[in-house]
Coordinates of C-alpha atoms in Angstrom, one line a residue:
Chain A
M1 CA -13.1 30.0 -4.0
A2 CA -14.7 33.5 -3.9
V3 CA -12.6 34.0 -0.6
T4 CA -9.2 33.4 -2.1
A5 CA -10.1 35.5 -5.0
Q6 CA -10.8 38.6 -3.0
H7 CA -7.3 38.4 -1.1
Q8 CA -4.9 37.8 -4.2
P9 CA -5.8 38.4 -7.8
Q10 CA -6.1 35.0 -9.5
P11 CA -4.6 34.6 -13.0
E12 CA -7.1 34.7 -15.6
I13 CA -5.5 31.6 -17.1
A14 CA -6.3 28.4 -15.3
I15 CA -4.5 25.9 -17.2
G16 CA -1.3 26.6 -19.6
L17 CA 0.4 24.2 -21.7
E18 CA 3.4 25.4 -23.5
K19 CA 5.0 23.0 -26.1
V20 CA 4.5 19.8 -23.8
N21 CA 6.3 16.7 -24.9
K22 CA 6.1 13.1 -23.5
W23 CA 7.5 9.7 -24.6
Y24 CA 6.7 6.4 -23.3
G25 CA 10.1 4.9 -24.0
V26 CA 10.4 5.6 -27.7
F27 CA 6.8 6.2 -28.4
H28 CA 6.3 10.0 -28.8
V29 CA 2.6 10.4 -26.9
L30 CA 2.5 14.2 -26.8
R31 CA 4.1 16.4 -29.5
D32 CA 4.4 20.0 -28.8
V33 CA 1.0 20.3 -27.2
S34 CA 0.2 24.1 -26.3
L35 CA -3.1 25.0 -24.8
T36 CA -4.4 27.7 -22.9
I37 CA -7.7 27.3 -20.7
H38 CA -9.3 30.4 -19.1
R39 CA -11.0 30.6 -15.9
G40 CA -14.6 29.3 -16.2
E41 CA -13.9 27.8 -19.6
R42 CA -15.4 24.4 -20.5
V43 CA -13.1 22.5 -22.8
V44 CA -13.8 19.0 -24.5
V45 CA -11.0 17.0 -25.7
C46 CA -12.0 14.4 -28.5
G47 CA -10.0 12.2 -30.8
P48 CA -9.2 8.7 -31.7
S49 CA -7.9 6.2 -28.8
G50 CA -4.1 6.6 -28.5
S51 CA -4.2 10.1 -29.5
G52 CA -2.7 11.3 -26.1
K53 CA -5.9 13.1 -24.8
S54 CA -6.1 11.1 -21.8
T55 CA -2.3 11.3 -21.1
M56 CA -2.5 15.1 -21.5
I57 CA -5.1 15.8 -18.9
R58 CA -3.2 13.3 -16.7
C59 CA -0.1 15.5 -17.1
V60 CA -2.2 18.3 -15.8
N61 CA -2.2 17.1 -12.2
A62 CA 1.0 15.2 -12.6
L63 CA -0.4 11.6 -12.6
E64 CA 2.0 11.6 -15.6
E65 CA 5.3 13.3 -15.8
H66 CA 5.9 15.5 -18.8
Q67 CA 9.5 15.6 -20.1
Q68 CA 9.7 18.8 -22.0
G69 CA 7.6 21.9 -21.9
R70 CA 5.7 23.9 -19.3
I71 CA 2.6 23.1 -17.6
T72 CA 1.1 25.9 -15.3
V73 CA -2.1 25.7 -13.2
N74 CA -3.5 28.7 -11.7
G75 CA -0.3 30.3 -12.1
T76 CA 2.1 27.7 -10.6
E77 CA 4.4 25.9 -12.7
L78 CA 4.1 22.1 -12.3
T79 CA 7.6 20.8 -11.1
R80 CA 8.6 17.5 -9.7
D81 CA 8.7 18.9 -6.2
V82 CA 6.3 16.9 -4.1
R83 CA 4.7 19.9 -2.4
T84 CA 4.0 21.7 -5.6
V85 CA 2.3 18.4 -6.8
E86 CA 0.2 18.0 -3.9
R87 CA -0.9 21.6 -3.8
I88 CA -1.9 21.5 -7.4
R89 CA -3.8 18.2 -6.9
R90 CA -5.8 20.0 -4.4
E91 CA -6.9 22.5 -6.8
V92 CA -7.6 20.1 -9.5
G93 CA -10.3 17.5 -9.0
M94 CA -10.2 14.5 -11.4
V95 CA -12.8 11.9 -12.2
F96 CA -11.6 8.6 -13.9
Q97 CA -13.1 6.2 -16.5
Q98 CA -13.3 3.4 -14.0
F99 CA -14.5 5.7 -11.1
N100 CA -11.8 4.5 -8.7
L101 CA -13.9 4.7 -5.7
F102 CA -12.3 3.3 -2.7
P103 CA -14.1 0.0 -2.2
H104 CA -13.1 -0.5 1.3
L105 CA -15.0 2.8 2.5
S106 CA -18.4 3.8 2.4
V107 CA -19.7 6.4 0.1
L108 CA -19.7 8.9 2.8
D109 CA -16.2 8.1 3.8
N110 CA -14.9 8.1 0.2
L111 CA -16.2 11.7 0.2
I112 CA -14.8 13.0 3.6
L113 CA -11.3 11.4 3.4
A114 CA -9.4 13.8 1.6
P115 CA -11.0 16.9 3.1
T116 CA -10.3 15.6 6.6
W117 CA -6.8 14.3 5.8
V118 CA -5.6 16.7 3.2
K119 CA -7.4 19.9 4.2
R120 CA -7.7 19.1 8.1
V121 CA -11.4 20.1 7.7
P122 CA -13.3 19.0 11.0
K123 CA -15.2 15.6 10.6
K124 CA -18.6 17.1 11.2
Q125 CA -18.1 19.9 8.7
A126 CA -16.8 17.6 6.2
I127 CA -19.8 15.4 6.6
E128 CA -22.2 18.2 5.9
T129 CA -20.4 19.2 2.8
A130 CA -20.2 15.5 1.7
M131 CA -24.1 15.3 2.1
E132 CA -24.6 18.6 0.4
L133 CA -22.6 17.2 -2.5
L134 CA -24.5 14.0 -2.5
E135 CA -27.7 16.0 -2.9
R136 CA -26.1 17.9 -5.8
V137 CA -25.4 14.5 -7.4
H138 CA -28.8 13.2 -6.6
I139 CA -27.8 10.4 -4.6
P140 CA -28.0 11.3 -0.8
E141 CA -29.8 8.3 0.1
Q142 CA -26.6 6.1 -0.9
A143 CA -24.3 7.7 1.9
H144 CA -24.0 4.7 4.0
K145 CA -23.5 2.1 1.4
F146 CA -20.4 0.8 -0.3
P147 CA -19.3 1.5 -3.7
G148 CA -19.6 -2.2 -4.6
Q149 CA -23.2 -2.0 -3.9
L150 CA -24.1 0.9 -6.5
S151 CA -24.7 1.0 -10.0
G152 CA -21.9 2.2 -12.4
G153 CA -23.7 5.6 -13.0
Q154 CA -24.2 6.1 -9.2
Q155 CA -20.5 5.3 -8.7
Q156 CA -19.5 7.8 -11.1
R157 CA -21.6 10.3 -9.6
V158 CA -20.2 9.7 -6.3
A159 CA -16.7 9.8 -7.7
I160 CA -17.7 13.3 -8.8
A161 CA -18.8 14.4 -5.7
R162 CA -15.6 13.1 -4.2
S163 CA -13.6 15.3 -6.4
L164 CA -15.7 18.3 -5.6
A165 CA -15.5 17.7 -1.9
L166 CA -11.9 19.4 -1.9
K167 CA -13.5 22.4 -3.7
P168 CA -11.2 22.4 -6.6
Q169 CA -11.2 25.3 -8.9
I170 CA -10.6 23.0 -12.1
M171 CA -12.2 19.7 -12.9
L172 CA -10.6 17.2 -15.1
F173 CA -12.8 14.4 -16.5
D174 CA -11.0 11.2 -18.2
E175 CA -13.8 9.7 -20.4
P176 CA -16.0 9.6 -17.6
T177 CA -19.0 7.7 -19.3
S178 CA -16.9 5.3 -21.4
A179 CA -17.4 2.6 -18.8
L180 CA -21.1 2.9 -18.2
D181 CA -24.1 1.2 -19.7
P182 CA -26.0 3.4 -22.1
E183 CA -28.8 3.9 -19.8
M184 CA -26.6 5.4 -17.1
I185 CA -24.8 7.7 -19.1
K186 CA -27.3 10.4 -19.0
E187 CA -27.5 10.6 -15.2
V188 CA -23.7 11.4 -15.2
L189 CA -23.9 13.9 -17.9
D190 CA -26.6 15.7 -16.2
V191 CA -24.6 16.1 -13.2
M192 CA -21.6 17.3 -15.5
V193 CA -23.9 19.8 -17.2
E194 CA -25.0 21.1 -13.9
L195 CA -21.5 21.7 -12.8
A196 CA -20.6 23.4 -16.1
Q197 CA -23.6 25.7 -15.8
G198 CA -22.3 26.6 -12.1
G199 CA -19.1 27.9 -13.8
M200 CA -16.5 25.4 -13.1
T201 CA -13.5 25.2 -15.2
M202 CA -13.6 21.8 -16.9
I203 CA -11.4 19.7 -19.1
C204 CA -13.4 16.8 -20.4
V205 CA -12.1 14.0 -22.5
T206 CA -15.2 12.5 -24.0
H207 CA -16.9 11.0 -26.9
E208 CA -20.0 12.5 -26.0
M209 CA -20.6 14.9 -28.7
G210 CA -24.0 16.0 -27.6
F211 CA -22.3 16.9 -24.3
A212 CA -19.9 18.8 -26.3
K213 CA -22.3 20.8 -28.4
T214 CA -24.4 22.1 -25.3
V215 CA -21.7 22.6 -22.9
A216 CA -18.2 23.2 -24.3
D217 CA -16.8 26.7 -24.9
T218 CA -13.9 25.1 -26.7
V219 CA -13.7 21.7 -28.6
V220 CA -10.2 20.2 -29.0
F221 CA -9.3 17.5 -31.4
M222 CA -6.1 15.5 -30.8
D223 CA -4.5 13.0 -33.0
Q224 CA -1.1 11.1 -32.7
G225 CA -0.1 13.3 -29.8
Q226 CA -0.9 16.8 -31.4
V227 CA -3.6 19.2 -31.0
V228 CA -5.1 19.1 -34.5
E229 CA -8.1 21.4 -34.3
M230 CA -9.2 23.7 -31.5
A231 CA -12.6 25.8 -32.1
P232 CA -15.8 26.6 -30.4
P233 CA -18.3 23.8 -31.0
S234 CA -20.4 25.7 -33.5
T235 CA -17.5 26.0 -36.1
F236 CA -15.9 22.7 -34.9
F237 CA -18.9 20.5 -35.8
T238 CA -20.1 22.6 -38.9
A239 CA -16.8 23.8 -40.5
P240 CA -13.9 21.6 -39.3
K241 CA -10.8 22.7 -41.1
S242 CA -8.6 19.9 -41.2
D243 CA -9.0 16.5 -42.9
R244 CA -8.3 14.4 -40.0
T245 CA -11.1 16.2 -37.8
Q246 CA -13.5 15.7 -40.8
K247 CA -12.6 12.0 -40.9
F248 CA -13.1 11.6 -37.2
L249 CA -16.4 13.4 -37.0
S250 CA -17.7 11.4 -39.9
Q251 CA -16.7 8.1 -38.1
I252 CA -18.2 8.9 -35.0
L253 CA -21.1 11.1 -35.8
K254 CA -22.4 8.1 -38.5
H255 CA -24.3 6.3 -36.0
Chain B
M1 CA -31.9 -33.6 -18.2
S2 CA -32.6 -34.9 -14.8
R3 CA -29.7 -36.0 -12.8
P4 CA -30.3 -37.1 -9.2
F5 CA -27.8 -35.0 -7.6
E6 CA -29.4 -31.9 -8.9
E7 CA -32.6 -32.6 -7.3
T8 CA -33.8 -30.9 -4.1
P9 CA -34.9 -32.8 -1.2
D10 CA -38.3 -31.4 -2.2
Q11 CA -38.2 -32.9 -5.6
I12 CA -37.1 -36.2 -4.3
F13 CA -39.9 -36.1 -1.9
A14 CA -42.5 -35.3 -4.2
R15 CA -41.3 -38.0 -6.7
E16 CA -41.2 -40.8 -4.1
E17 CA -44.1 -39.8 -1.8
E18 CA -46.9 -39.2 -4.3
P19 CA -47.5 -42.5 -5.9
S20 CA -47.1 -44.5 -2.7
E21 CA -49.4 -42.3 -0.7
G22 CA -52.2 -42.4 -3.5
H23 CA -53.4 -38.9 -2.9
H24 CA -52.7 -35.6 -4.5
L25 CA -52.1 -33.2 -1.9
P26 CA -48.9 -31.1 -2.4
P27 CA -46.3 -32.3 0.2
K28 CA -46.2 -30.0 3.1
P29 CA -42.6 -29.3 4.4
H30 CA -43.4 -29.3 8.1
R31 CA -44.7 -32.8 7.8
R32 CA -41.4 -34.1 6.5
S33 CA -40.0 -36.5 9.1
V34 CA -36.4 -36.2 10.3
L35 CA -35.5 -39.5 8.7
W36 CA -36.6 -38.4 5.4
V37 CA -34.7 -35.2 5.6
L38 CA -31.5 -37.3 6.3
G39 CA -32.3 -39.8 3.4
A40 CA -32.8 -37.0 1.0
W41 CA -29.6 -35.3 2.3
A42 CA -27.5 -38.8 2.0
R43 CA -28.9 -39.4 -1.4
K44 CA -27.9 -36.0 -2.5
N45 CA -24.5 -35.7 -0.8
L46 CA -23.1 -39.3 -0.5
F47 CA -25.0 -41.6 -3.3
S48 CA -25.2 -39.2 -6.0
G49 CA -23.6 -41.4 -8.5
V50 CA -21.6 -44.7 -8.9
L51 CA -18.3 -42.9 -8.2
N52 CA -19.5 -41.1 -5.1
T53 CA -21.5 -44.3 -3.8
L54 CA -18.0 -46.2 -4.1
L55 CA -16.1 -43.5 -2.4
T56 CA -18.7 -43.2 0.5
L57 CA -18.7 -47.1 0.9
F58 CA -14.9 -46.8 1.0
C59 CA -14.7 -44.2 3.7
L60 CA -17.3 -45.9 5.7
W61 CA -15.2 -49.1 5.5
L62 CA -12.1 -46.9 6.5
L63 CA -13.8 -45.5 9.5
W64 CA -15.1 -48.9 10.5
E65 CA -11.5 -50.1 10.5
T66 CA -9.7 -47.2 12.2
L67 CA -12.3 -45.7 14.6
P68 CA -13.0 -48.5 17.1
P69 CA -9.3 -49.2 17.5
L70 CA -8.7 -45.5 18.2
I71 CA -11.5 -45.1 20.6
S72 CA -10.4 -48.1 22.5
W73 CA -6.8 -46.8 22.7
A74 CA -7.8 -43.2 23.5
I75 CA -10.8 -43.6 25.9
T76 CA -12.1 -47.0 26.7
G77 CA -8.7 -48.7 27.2
A78 CA -6.9 -45.8 28.4
V79 CA -5.4 -45.3 31.7
W80 CA -6.4 -41.8 33.2
Q81 CA -4.8 -42.0 36.5
G82 CA -2.0 -44.2 38.1
D83 CA 1.5 -45.0 37.8
P84 CA 3.8 -46.4 35.0
A85 CA 3.1 -50.0 36.0
A86 CA -0.5 -49.4 35.6
C87 CA 0.2 -48.0 32.1
R88 CA 2.4 -50.8 31.2
A89 CA -0.3 -53.2 32.1
A90 CA -3.0 -51.4 30.1
E91 CA -3.5 -51.9 26.3
G92 CA -4.6 -48.2 25.8
A93 CA -3.1 -44.8 26.2
C94 CA -1.3 -43.8 29.3
W95 CA -3.0 -40.4 30.0
A96 CA -1.7 -40.8 33.7
F97 CA 1.7 -39.6 32.1
V98 CA 0.2 -36.2 31.0
E99 CA -1.6 -36.2 34.3
D100 CA 1.7 -36.6 36.0
K101 CA 3.7 -34.3 33.9
H102 CA 1.4 -31.8 32.7
R103 CA 2.8 -29.1 34.7
F104 CA 6.4 -29.6 33.6
I105 CA 5.1 -29.7 29.8
L106 CA 3.1 -26.6 30.3
F107 CA 5.8 -24.6 32.2
G108 CA 9.2 -26.2 31.9
I109 CA 11.7 -25.6 34.7
Y110 CA 9.8 -22.5 35.9
P111 CA 9.8 -23.0 39.8
F112 CA 7.1 -25.4 40.7
D113 CA 5.7 -23.4 43.5
E114 CA 5.3 -20.3 41.2
H115 CA 3.6 -21.9 38.3
W116 CA 0.5 -19.6 39.1
R117 CA 2.3 -16.8 37.9
P118 CA 3.0 -17.9 34.2
L119 CA -0.4 -19.4 34.2
L120 CA -1.9 -16.0 35.3
A121 CA 0.3 -14.2 32.7
M122 CA -0.8 -16.5 30.2
A123 CA -4.4 -16.1 30.8
L124 CA -4.3 -12.4 30.8
F125 CA -2.1 -12.5 27.6
V126 CA -4.4 -14.9 25.9
G127 CA -7.6 -13.0 27.2
G128 CA -6.0 -9.6 25.7
L129 CA -5.4 -11.4 22.5
A130 CA -9.2 -12.5 22.4
V131 CA -10.4 -9.0 23.2
S132 CA -7.9 -7.8 20.4
C133 CA -9.5 -10.1 17.8
Y134 CA -12.8 -8.5 17.9
P135 CA -12.9 -5.6 15.3
P136 CA -15.3 -3.2 17.2
F137 CA -12.7 -3.0 19.9
W138 CA -10.2 -1.7 17.6
R139 CA -10.1 1.8 19.3
A140 CA -7.5 3.7 21.3
W141 CA -8.2 2.0 24.6
L142 CA -7.0 -1.2 23.3
A143 CA -3.6 0.1 23.0
G144 CA -3.9 1.4 26.6
L145 CA -5.1 -2.1 27.6
W146 CA -2.0 -3.5 26.1
A147 CA 0.1 -1.0 27.8
V148 CA -1.2 -2.1 31.2
L149 CA -1.3 -5.8 30.4
L150 CA 2.4 -6.4 29.1
P151 CA 4.0 -4.9 32.2
V152 CA 1.8 -7.0 34.4
C153 CA 2.7 -10.1 32.5
A154 CA 6.3 -9.2 32.5
V155 CA 6.0 -8.5 36.3
L156 CA 4.3 -12.0 36.6
M157 CA 6.9 -13.7 34.8
W158 CA 10.0 -12.1 36.1
G159 CA 8.9 -11.2 39.6
G160 CA 11.5 -9.4 41.8
V161 CA 9.1 -6.8 42.7
F162 CA 5.9 -6.8 45.0
G163 CA 7.4 -9.7 47.1
L164 CA 7.4 -12.1 43.9
T165 CA 10.8 -13.8 43.9
F166 CA 12.7 -13.3 40.8
V167 CA 12.7 -15.9 38.0
S168 CA 15.3 -15.5 35.4
N169 CA 14.0 -16.1 31.9
D170 CA 16.4 -18.9 31.6
Q171 CA 14.0 -20.9 33.5
W172 CA 11.1 -19.8 31.4
G173 CA 9.6 -22.5 29.3
G174 CA 6.7 -24.4 27.8
L175 CA 3.7 -23.0 26.7
P176 CA 4.4 -19.4 28.0
L177 CA 7.6 -19.3 26.1
T178 CA 6.2 -20.7 22.9
L179 CA 3.3 -17.9 23.2
I180 CA 5.6 -15.1 23.9
L181 CA 8.1 -16.1 21.1
S182 CA 5.3 -16.4 18.7
V183 CA 3.1 -13.5 19.5
V184 CA 5.7 -11.0 20.1
G185 CA 7.1 -12.4 16.6
M186 CA 3.9 -11.9 14.9
V187 CA 3.2 -8.4 16.4
L188 CA 6.6 -6.9 15.6
S189 CA 7.5 -8.8 12.4
F190 CA 4.1 -7.6 10.8
P191 CA 5.0 -3.9 10.8
L192 CA 8.5 -4.5 9.7
A193 CA 7.1 -6.8 6.9
I194 CA 4.8 -4.2 5.7
L195 CA 7.9 -1.4 5.8
L196 CA 9.9 -4.0 3.8
A197 CA 7.0 -4.5 1.0
L198 CA 6.6 -0.9 0.7
G199 CA 10.5 -0.5 0.4
R200 CA 10.7 -3.2 -2.2
R201 CA 8.2 -1.2 -4.2
S202 CA 9.8 2.1 -3.6
D203 CA 10.9 4.6 -6.2
L204 CA 14.1 5.3 -4.6
P205 CA 16.8 2.9 -5.6
A206 CA 18.7 2.7 -2.3
I207 CA 15.6 1.7 -0.1
R208 CA 14.7 -0.8 -2.8
A209 CA 18.1 -2.4 -2.8
V210 CA 18.2 -2.5 1.0
C211 CA 14.9 -4.1 1.2
V212 CA 15.2 -6.8 -1.6
G213 CA 18.8 -7.4 -0.2
F214 CA 17.2 -8.2 3.4
I215 CA 14.5 -10.2 2.0
E216 CA 16.2 -12.4 -0.3
F217 CA 19.2 -13.0 2.0
V218 CA 16.9 -13.9 5.0
R219 CA 14.4 -16.1 2.8
G220 CA 17.5 -17.8 1.4
V221 CA 18.8 -19.4 4.8
P222 CA 16.8 -21.8 7.0
L223 CA 15.3 -20.6 10.4
V224 CA 17.7 -22.9 12.3
S225 CA 20.6 -21.2 10.8
V226 CA 19.3 -18.0 11.6
L227 CA 18.7 -18.9 15.2
F228 CA 22.1 -20.6 15.3
M229 CA 23.9 -17.4 14.0
A230 CA 21.8 -15.2 16.5
S231 CA 22.8 -17.5 19.6
V232 CA 26.5 -18.5 18.6
M233 CA 28.0 -16.1 16.0
F234 CA 26.2 -13.0 16.9
P235 CA 27.9 -12.8 20.4
L236 CA 31.3 -13.1 18.7
F237 CA 31.0 -9.8 17.2
L238 CA 29.9 -8.0 20.3
P239 CA 32.5 -6.2 22.5
D240 CA 33.8 -8.0 25.6
G241 CA 31.5 -7.7 28.6
V242 CA 28.5 -6.9 26.3
T243 CA 25.9 -9.7 26.5
I244 CA 22.6 -10.0 24.9
D245 CA 20.1 -12.2 26.3
K246 CA 19.5 -15.6 24.6
L247 CA 15.8 -15.3 24.4
L248 CA 16.1 -11.9 23.1
R249 CA 18.2 -12.9 20.4
A250 CA 16.2 -15.9 19.5
Q251 CA 13.2 -13.5 19.3
V252 CA 14.9 -10.9 17.2
G253 CA 15.8 -13.9 14.8
I254 CA 12.4 -15.1 14.5
I255 CA 11.1 -11.4 13.9
L256 CA 13.6 -11.0 11.0
F257 CA 12.9 -14.3 9.4
T258 CA 9.2 -14.2 9.6
A259 CA 9.2 -10.3 8.4
A260 CA 11.0 -11.3 5.4
Y261 CA 8.3 -14.0 4.3
L262 CA 5.4 -11.8 5.4
A263 CA 6.8 -9.0 3.5
E264 CA 6.3 -11.0 0.3
A265 CA 2.8 -11.8 1.2
V266 CA 2.1 -8.0 1.7
R267 CA 3.9 -7.3 -1.5
G268 CA 1.4 -9.8 -3.2
G269 CA -1.4 -7.9 -2.0
L270 CA 0.1 -4.4 -3.0
Q271 CA 0.4 -5.8 -6.4
A272 CA -3.4 -6.9 -6.6
V273 CA -4.7 -3.3 -5.6
P274 CA -5.6 -1.9 -8.9
R275 CA -3.6 0.8 -10.2
G276 CA -6.7 3.3 -10.1
Q277 CA -6.7 3.3 -6.5
Y278 CA -3.2 4.7 -6.4
E279 CA -4.3 7.2 -8.9
A280 CA -7.2 8.2 -7.3
A281 CA -5.4 8.8 -4.0
D282 CA -2.8 10.8 -5.8
A283 CA -5.3 13.0 -7.5
L284 CA -7.0 13.8 -4.1
G285 CA -3.4 15.1 -3.1
L286 CA -2.9 12.5 -0.3
G287 CA 0.7 12.1 0.8
Y288 CA 2.4 8.9 0.3
W289 CA 1.9 7.7 3.7
Q290 CA -1.8 8.7 3.8
K291 CA -2.2 6.9 0.3
M292 CA -0.7 3.7 1.7
G293 CA -2.1 3.9 5.2
L294 CA -5.7 5.0 4.3
I295 CA -6.2 3.5 0.9
I296 CA -3.7 1.0 -0.4
L297 CA -2.8 -1.0 2.7
P298 CA -6.3 -1.6 4.0
Q299 CA -7.2 -3.3 0.7
A300 CA -3.8 -4.8 0.1
L301 CA -3.8 -6.6 3.7
K302 CA -7.3 -7.7 3.3
I303 CA -6.1 -9.5 0.0
S304 CA -3.2 -10.8 1.7
I305 CA -5.0 -12.5 4.6
P306 CA -4.6 -16.2 3.4
P307 CA -0.9 -16.1 2.9
L308 CA -0.3 -14.0 5.9
V309 CA -2.3 -16.3 8.2
N310 CA -0.5 -19.2 6.6
Q311 CA 2.9 -17.6 7.6
F312 CA 1.7 -16.8 11.2
I313 CA 0.6 -20.6 11.6
S314 CA 3.9 -21.8 10.1
M315 CA 5.8 -19.4 12.3
F316 CA 3.8 -20.5 15.5
K317 CA 5.0 -24.0 15.1
D318 CA 8.6 -23.0 13.8
T319 CA 9.2 -21.6 17.2
S320 CA 9.9 -25.2 18.4
L321 CA 13.2 -24.9 16.5
V322 CA 14.6 -22.8 19.5
I323 CA 15.5 -26.1 20.9
I324 CA 18.7 -26.0 19.0
I325 CA 19.9 -22.8 20.9
G326 CA 18.5 -24.5 24.1
L327 CA 15.4 -22.7 24.9
F328 CA 12.7 -24.9 26.3
D329 CA 9.7 -24.3 24.3
L330 CA 6.5 -26.3 24.7
L331 CA 7.7 -29.3 22.2
T332 CA 11.1 -29.5 24.1
T333 CA 9.4 -29.7 27.5
A334 CA 7.0 -32.5 26.1
K335 CA 10.2 -34.3 24.9
T336 CA 12.1 -33.5 28.2
A337 CA 9.3 -35.0 30.3
L338 CA 10.0 -38.2 28.6
S339 CA 13.6 -38.4 30.0
D340 CA 11.9 -39.7 33.2
P341 CA 13.0 -43.4 32.8
Q342 CA 9.8 -44.7 34.1
W343 CA 7.6 -42.9 31.7
R344 CA 9.8 -43.3 28.6
P345 CA 7.7 -45.6 26.6
F346 CA 4.8 -43.0 26.6
F347 CA 6.1 -40.8 23.9
V348 CA 3.0 -41.0 22.0
E349 CA 0.8 -39.5 24.6
S350 CA 3.2 -36.8 25.3
Y351 CA 3.3 -35.6 21.5
T352 CA -0.3 -36.2 21.3
F353 CA -0.9 -33.7 24.1
V354 CA 1.2 -31.0 22.8
A355 CA -0.1 -31.6 19.2
L356 CA -3.6 -31.0 20.6
I357 CA -2.4 -27.5 22.0
Y358 CA -0.6 -26.6 18.8
W359 CA -3.5 -27.7 16.8
G360 CA -6.0 -25.7 19.0
F361 CA -4.1 -22.3 18.4
C362 CA -3.5 -22.8 14.7
F363 CA -7.1 -23.8 14.2
F364 CA -8.2 -20.7 16.1
M365 CA -6.1 -18.7 13.6
S366 CA -7.4 -20.2 10.6
R367 CA -11.0 -19.9 11.6
Y368 CA -10.3 -16.3 12.8
S369 CA -8.9 -15.3 9.4
Q370 CA -11.9 -16.7 7.7
F371 CA -14.0 -14.7 10.1
L372 CA -12.0 -11.3 9.2
E373 CA -12.3 -11.9 5.4
R374 CA -15.9 -12.3 5.7
K375 CA -16.0 -9.1 8.0
L376 CA -14.1 -7.1 5.6
E377 CA -16.0 -8.0 2.6
T378 CA -17.7 -4.9 1.2
G379 CA -19.4 -6.4 -1.9
H380 CA -17.1 -5.3 -4.4
R381 CA -15.5 -7.6 -6.9
R382 CA -13.5 -5.3 -9.3
T383 CA -12.8 -1.5 -9.6

């Protein structure tokens, strides 16, 4: 990524949402969502279920279409043009709640599929990169197993490695630990913390408030399709401005 | 709760043996006699309850009643060689009929002296199929093998070159014809079915409408009428002087008909692939054909194996319907062989013979599909 930065000046803003609106039928999921995320910024999005937080990040890589407003990723406006969409998806990695690994392919094949087919990286080089990534997520020994033979935590780490294999500049996490057993959450969060410390631009939808406190530059609270509050974690957790944020925090920090 | 059928042979062994033997050494598995193992197995599987015992006894009685007459008809009382008179005199099956007519049944009216050609072509063809069935061989050279094999088979069947006399495909018949119609039908209808299934789920309304229309129309009519249309009506629409071979027309009819059914089986598989798989492929920036070819179809087709094979087996047998447009497939030749007045009474033998051939191929397909399913299992249940 440093190479491209030298050739052309990169915009400071990694992701920009301006007055984004989206409806599912008559249900208004996103209401005038505006958000600016700078390069290297780590954003945690939280909020009650159905608040539109997943939908919002899924709009960023066009898994969902927004109906009004502007979304820009690395300076490119997201349109319905297939080429634009595919280019943006190559720059934006995504990790899903349900991992969504390809069950018919080995872990290694999961990792090299997109680089070899989408970026035309030679297979040998793709395998080297993949093994490095598996080292980074601490499971190189699982390379030749199938996803179905791994634990949930291991699968999610493979999924993170798979997204990283395309060398994305931005990573989206859609509740990456919600489907995991409690004892596996830490191993996934550790990988995410390491990634954040490496300077990756990240948007992470999560309920892991500990993660938000240690890693996030900004915490965004969403409710009923709106961004209600946006603040650095220090202020967000100690002095939330809105009533809805206070109520949400009191509910989830009670335990 | 101790129910007999939940006991393992070891438990049964322990319970029965110890009191009678009078010593307390634990039973050693290697000492168990064959009879004991059989007895334990029978008790567990055949006589585990009142109902099961009754059913077992009923089945034994049924076998007792049917098996001896069948053996005496098919084997001990059968006439293996001889003329129709010998058959009439005998009680059992007249395999002499098959002996006498097998070449006609297998090859139809293909010139008698040239029968080695369809035989060799069939051997090569079936050999090629057998090689293609083995997953480690699914490499580029396999396509090369078929690129050589198919022309060789065509040359053998048609001739006209290398000093082989020309045999028009009007004279093809029997097993080669059945194999050609069904295998070519399977191989060509399958990709068409995949395209139809993808088209039916397309976001583009025009493509979807065409695919839905085709599938629903073809599924709505019987194969017989498709063949009939291909044979009788289709030529009426062609300009004068243009003719399309009858065999080719039947083949196209079979391909289109089968594709419509297979498409629905494939679509079922496509629907069973979790949404997350589509999204993961999208999120990695794969294009539509990459997504389908690398991610979705490998999973969808694996799920669809049982209905696909169901359809393949059914279509293999349905090729026998080409009789209505005058093609001599295996079943037709078997029937035609009976038109010899001397052999006319021995239709059971004739049909048994071809039934065994059909069964052999269908049974292979069924076993092969089970093998494939196991082979493709990667230990995942859900994602």
